[in-house]
């Protein structure tokens, strides 16, 4: 086998060198100068900088790992569908919902506040707050749900045992936590029509340590007080800085403010949160990495969160979004309620106000901004093909999901006789007589074989249901009123087409106009809120 010729530069140099030796370094000649050695100070500086870089990167890695190891997780959504599968997530529209839960469990570090018999395991939800960050980061709403709100509780898969926990046709919302935080997520998703992205579950210890890490939160009461019946909160008249046990007592007291109702307790919690948000924003905590890490360390040690939030980028992402929002656009809301019909000591949703509010949340409608001009560049709601623009509280008109066509359907001539199609209209809007206007719209469009299905319990979302071989008719009915295609669903139990009017459509024959209930916003984070009113039963001299 012929050998390859050695014609490389190295071979030539070896041939020209005594004994075939190839000299080290570049050749010496009149066009070359000897290489200068780097000064000692430059070498020391380079080594030092490299060491600092390695130290910083190593420290950051250790800190991230530490935060990751702090975290306890649970499934985001434990609700079950009819087939036994857990609820599938809906495609995100850019807005972000985080459910913040406070548990009254006495397990573990919380045993000093009572026995496990009072509240063991996951406990019940002492606090339920839904934080909604708009897609454009211009506004935040924090909605409080009363602990004794009566709602349907879905079947759930327990986060601890893996067993199925049967739901209830009507149960106290705070009891859903017994099957894990994912069950509360499922119940509120079902109630509001939203798709919650994350949850945070805090216990008594979390509240104490977070308030300590913040250096206290300022509160004000109109009279010196002492809650001798539970929390043992003791405050002088005027302003106080509360932290640790005192901060926890402020949030836990059930008797000290107003008329001792759960709604007055919610007002006190919103007051505390508003003060805390002002302090965090004023001190620049959300953009100060050392401070943010300190808070993250405290928070992650004492929280249970969903798996999707159990990473540092997700946590930092939420902090970054919150840091950009004006305090005047952070609103505190209590979901509209009224006494529960079967027990006045509990509450139920007040309709249609609650349904209108939930529709505003689904469509990212502003609660604190002045009315905006209609725009086609609206943000779609999660799980919906409709879109809406922002508007002022109380009016808040939005661009409808689709143009109204009640004068003439925006569809080609159907291959069926419209006058022969059976269509029932069921009124679930909580407004007596609401179906009449919609029936007139159907008749004027040629659907004359339509009738009222009567008034039923309020439903928060309008639907168009259809039976066998009626999909085309249902689609045309939806287009007639501008109802989104996502609301059109097959239902074998329906003969013909059934249009269910929800609380998200309270007037007119054009679906998609969002009406925010008047005075829905209790306060905003830029307001000091004055001083809380103390229940006279707890005055001290």
PDB file of N, CA and C in Angstrom, residues 102-104 124-129 144-148 174 204 227 231 248-272 334 532:
ATOM      1  N   UNK A 102     -55.307  30.491  52.426  1.00  0.00           N
ATOM      2  CA  UNK A 102     -54.780  30.400  53.782  1.00  0.00           C
ATOM      3  C   UNK A 102     -55.466  29.253  54.485  1.00  0.00           C
ATOM      4  N   UNK A 103     -54.697  28.319  55.026  1.00  0.00           N
ATOM      5  CA  UNK A 103     -55.298  27.169  55.694  1.00  0.00           C
ATOM      6  C   UNK A 103     -55.287  27.339  57.208  1.00  0.00           C
ATOM      7  N   UNK A 104     -56.356  26.828  57.849  1.00  0.00           N
ATOM      8  CA  UNK A 104     -56.430  26.898  59.318  1.00  0.00           C
ATOM      9  C   UNK A 104     -55.962  25.592  59.954  1.00  0.00           C
ATOM     10  N   UNK A 124     -59.255  23.722  56.536  1.00  0.00           N
ATOM     11  CA  UNK A 124     -60.207  24.458  55.707  1.00  0.00           C
ATOM     12  C   UNK A 124     -59.573  25.769  55.266  1.00  0.00           C
ATOM     13  N   UNK A 125     -60.119  26.355  54.209  1.00  0.00           N
ATOM     14  CA  UNK A 125     -59.570  27.620  53.705  1.00  0.00           C
ATOM     15  C   UNK A 125     -60.038  28.765  54.585  1.00  0.00           C
ATOM     16  N   UNK A 126     -59.106  29.352  55.320  1.00  0.00           N
ATOM     17  CA  UNK A 126     -59.412  30.517  56.136  1.00  0.00           C
ATOM     18  C   UNK A 126     -59.480  31.771  55.273  1.00  0.00           C
ATOM     19  N   UNK A 127     -58.695  31.786  54.201  1.00  0.00           N
ATOM     20  CA  UNK A 127     -58.621  32.911  53.273  1.00  0.00           C
ATOM     21  C   UNK A 127     -58.618  32.349  51.863  1.00  0.00           C
ATOM     22  N   UNK A 128     -59.407  32.959  50.960  1.00  0.00           N
ATOM     23  CA  UNK A 128     -59.414  32.573  49.549  1.00  0.00           C
ATOM     24  C   UNK A 128     -59.383  33.838  48.703  1.00  0.00           C
ATOM     25  N   UNK A 129     -58.261  34.084  48.065  1.00  0.00           N
ATOM     26  CA  UNK A 129     -58.057  35.285  47.260  1.00  0.00           C
ATOM     27  C   UNK A 129     -57.658  34.885  45.843  1.00  0.00           C
ATOM     28  N   UNK A 144     -61.862  38.401  46.843  1.00  0.00           N
ATOM     29  CA  UNK A 144     -62.045  37.593  48.056  1.00  0.00           C
ATOM     30  C   UNK A 144     -63.319  36.768  47.947  1.00  0.00           C
ATOM     31  N   UNK A 145     -63.213  35.488  48.292  1.00  0.00           N
ATOM     32  CA  UNK A 145     -64.371  34.594  48.366  1.00  0.00           C
ATOM     33  C   UNK A 145     -64.636  34.301  49.843  1.00  0.00           C
ATOM     34  N   UNK A 146     -65.844  34.569  50.339  1.00  0.00           N
ATOM     35  CA  UNK A 146     -66.148  34.269  51.753  1.00  0.00           C
ATOM     36  C   UNK A 146     -65.974  32.787  52.045  1.00  0.00           C
ATOM     37  N   UNK A 147     -65.495  32.486  53.229  1.00  0.00           N
ATOM     38  CA  UNK A 147     -65.254  31.096  53.622  1.00  0.00           C
ATOM     39  C   UNK A 147     -66.551  30.291  53.717  1.00  0.00           C
ATOM     40  N   UNK A 148     -67.677  30.983  54.010  1.00  0.00           N
ATOM     41  CA  UNK A 148     -68.951  30.277  54.157  1.00  0.00           C
ATOM     42  C   UNK A 148     -69.838  30.443  52.925  1.00  0.00           C
ATOM     43  N   UNK A 174     -64.998  26.734  51.581  1.00  0.00           N
ATOM     44  CA  UNK A 174     -63.742  26.509  52.304  1.00  0.00           C
ATOM     45  C   UNK A 174     -63.499  25.032  52.614  1.00  0.00           C
ATOM     46  N   UNK A 204     -50.404  29.315  59.121  1.00  0.00           N
ATOM     47  CA  UNK A 204     -50.195  30.379  60.106  1.00  0.00           C
ATOM     48  C   UNK A 204     -48.738  30.829  60.154  1.00  0.00           C
ATOM     49  N   UNK A 227     -59.320  41.634  71.299  1.00  0.00           N
ATOM     50  CA  UNK A 227     -60.183  40.508  70.927  1.00  0.00           C
ATOM     51  C   UNK A 227     -59.929  39.365  71.909  1.00  0.00           C
ATOM     52  N   UNK A 231     -58.568  35.514  68.648  1.00  0.00           N
ATOM     53  CA  UNK A 231     -57.236  35.847  68.119  1.00  0.00           C
ATOM     54  C   UNK A 231     -56.350  36.527  69.162  1.00  0.00           C
ATOM     55  N   UNK A 248     -50.566  37.923  62.424  1.00  0.00           N
ATOM     56  CA  UNK A 248     -51.413  36.745  62.280  1.00  0.00           C
ATOM     57  C   UNK A 248     -52.746  36.953  62.997  1.00  0.00           C
ATOM     58  N   UNK A 249     -52.698  37.519  64.189  1.00  0.00           N
ATOM     59  CA  UNK A 249     -53.922  37.780  64.948  1.00  0.00           C
ATOM     60  C   UNK A 249     -54.828  38.755  64.198  1.00  0.00           C
ATOM     61  N   UNK A 250     -54.238  39.754  63.557  1.00  0.00           N
ATOM     62  CA  UNK A 250     -55.012  40.741  62.792  1.00  0.00           C
ATOM     63  C   UNK A 250     -55.784  40.051  61.665  1.00  0.00           C
ATOM     64  N   UNK A 251     -55.141  39.116  60.980  1.00  0.00           N
ATOM     65  CA  UNK A 251     -55.782  38.432  59.863  1.00  0.00           C
ATOM     66  C   UNK A 251     -56.757  37.347  60.322  1.00  0.00           C
ATOM     67  N   UNK A 252     -56.539  36.805  61.516  1.00  0.00           N
ATOM     68  CA  UNK A 252     -57.379  35.698  61.983  1.00  0.00           C
ATOM     69  C   UNK A 252     -58.627  36.150  62.723  1.00  0.00           C
ATOM     70  N   UNK A 253     -58.617  37.346  63.290  1.00  0.00           N
ATOM     71  CA  UNK A 253     -59.738  37.744  64.137  1.00  0.00           C
ATOM     72  C   UNK A 253     -61.060  37.680  63.379  1.00  0.00           C
ATOM     73  N   UNK A 254     -62.063  37.098  64.010  1.00  0.00           N
ATOM     74  CA  UNK A 254     -63.383  36.957  63.375  1.00  0.00           C
ATOM     75  C   UNK A 254     -64.435  37.839  64.028  1.00  0.00           C
ATOM     76  N   UNK A 255     -64.045  38.580  65.039  1.00  0.00           N
ATOM     77  CA  UNK A 255     -65.040  39.326  65.800  1.00  0.00           C
ATOM     78  C   UNK A 255     -64.724  40.815  65.938  1.00  0.00           C
ATOM     79  N   UNK A 256     -63.495  41.212  65.743  1.00  0.00           N
ATOM     80  CA  UNK A 256     -63.053  42.526  66.196  1.00  0.00           C
ATOM     81  C   UNK A 256     -63.545  43.701  65.362  1.00  0.00           C
ATOM     82  N   UNK A 257     -63.896  43.462  64.096  1.00  0.00           N
ATOM     83  CA  UNK A 257     -64.206  44.601  63.220  1.00  0.00           C
ATOM     84  C   UNK A 257     -65.651  44.573  62.730  1.00  0.00           C
ATOM     85  N   UNK A 258     -66.208  45.774  62.534  1.00  0.00           N
ATOM     86  CA  UNK A 258     -67.549  45.899  61.986  1.00  0.00           C
ATOM     87  C   UNK A 258     -68.574  45.186  62.825  1.00  0.00           C
ATOM     88  N   UNK A 259     -69.381  44.338  62.155  1.00  0.00           N
ATOM     89  CA  UNK A 259     -70.437  43.611  62.872  1.00  0.00           C
ATOM     90  C   UNK A 259     -70.048  42.157  63.144  1.00  0.00           C
ATOM     91  N   UNK A 260     -68.762  41.857  63.087  1.00  0.00           N
ATOM     92  CA  UNK A 260     -68.227  40.520  63.362  1.00  0.00           C
ATOM     93  C   UNK A 260     -68.558  39.500  62.274  1.00  0.00           C
ATOM     94  N   UNK A 261     -69.022  39.959  61.123  1.00  0.00           N
ATOM     95  CA  UNK A 261     -69.345  39.031  60.041  1.00  0.00           C
ATOM     96  C   UNK A 261     -68.078  38.651  59.273  1.00  0.00           C
ATOM     97  N   UNK A 262     -68.196  37.588  58.469  1.00  0.00           N
ATOM     98  CA  UNK A 262     -67.069  37.165  57.642  1.00  0.00           C
ATOM     99  C   UNK A 262     -66.734  38.230  56.603  1.00  0.00           C
ATOM    100  N   UNK A 263     -67.746  38.986  56.161  1.00  0.00           N
ATOM    101  CA  UNK A 263     -67.509  40.029  55.166  1.00  0.00           C
ATOM    102  C   UNK A 263     -66.677  41.167  55.755  1.00  0.00           C
ATOM    103  N   UNK A 264     -66.906  41.490  57.046  1.00  0.00           N
ATOM    104  CA  UNK A 264     -66.081  42.519  57.686  1.00  0.00           C
ATOM    105  C   UNK A 264     -64.662  42.001  57.924  1.00  0.00           C
ATOM    106  N   UNK A 265     -64.546  40.721  58.178  1.00  0.00           N
ATOM    107  CA  UNK A 265     -63.219  40.107  58.308  1.00  0.00           C
ATOM    108  C   UNK A 265     -62.461  40.217  56.980  1.00  0.00           C
ATOM    109  N   UNK A 266     -63.170  40.016  55.867  1.00  0.00           N
ATOM    110  CA  UNK A 266     -62.565  40.151  54.536  1.00  0.00           C
ATOM    111  C   UNK A 266     -62.085  41.582  54.311  1.00  0.00           C
ATOM    112  N   UNK A 267     -62.878  42.562  54.748  1.00  0.00           N
ATOM    113  CA  UNK A 267     -62.465  43.959  54.604  1.00  0.00           C
ATOM    114  C   UNK A 267     -61.149  44.215  55.328  1.00  0.00           C
ATOM    115  N   UNK A 268     -61.000  43.625  56.519  1.00  0.00           N
ATOM    116  CA  UNK A 268     -59.757  43.789  57.274  1.00  0.00           C
ATOM    117  C   UNK A 268     -58.592  43.128  56.547  1.00  0.00           C
ATOM    118  N   UNK A 269     -58.830  41.961  55.956  1.00  0.00           N
ATOM    119  CA  UNK A 269     -57.768  41.284  55.196  1.00  0.00           C
ATOM    120  C   UNK A 269     -57.358  42.106  53.982  1.00  0.00           C
ATOM    121  N   UNK A 270     -58.342  42.692  53.274  1.00  0.00           N
ATOM    122  CA  UNK A 270     -58.036  43.521  52.114  1.00  0.00           C
ATOM    123  C   UNK A 270     -57.264  44.772  52.542  1.00  0.00           C
ATOM    124  N   UNK A 271     -57.638  45.320  53.681  1.00  0.00           N
ATOM    125  CA  UNK A 271     -56.938  46.488  54.225  1.00  0.00           C
ATOM    126  C   UNK A 271     -55.475  46.143  54.485  1.00  0.00           C
ATOM    127  N   UNK A 272     -55.235  45.006  55.111  1.00  0.00           N
ATOM    128  CA  UNK A 272     -53.869  44.555  55.419  1.00  0.00           C
ATOM    129  C   UNK A 272     -53.073  44.350  54.133  1.00  0.00           C
ATOM    130  N   UNK A 334     -64.771  41.995  46.695  1.00  0.00           N
ATOM    131  CA  UNK A 334     -65.415  40.850  47.347  1.00  0.00           C
ATOM    132  C   UNK A 334     -66.499  40.356  46.409  1.00  0.00           C
ATOM    133  N   UNK A 532     -59.819  51.182  60.429  1.00  0.00           N
ATOM    134  CA  UNK A 532     -60.880  50.196  60.510  1.00  0.00           C
ATOM    135  C   UNK A 532     -61.777  50.466  61.722  1.00  0.00           C
TER     136      UNK A 532
END
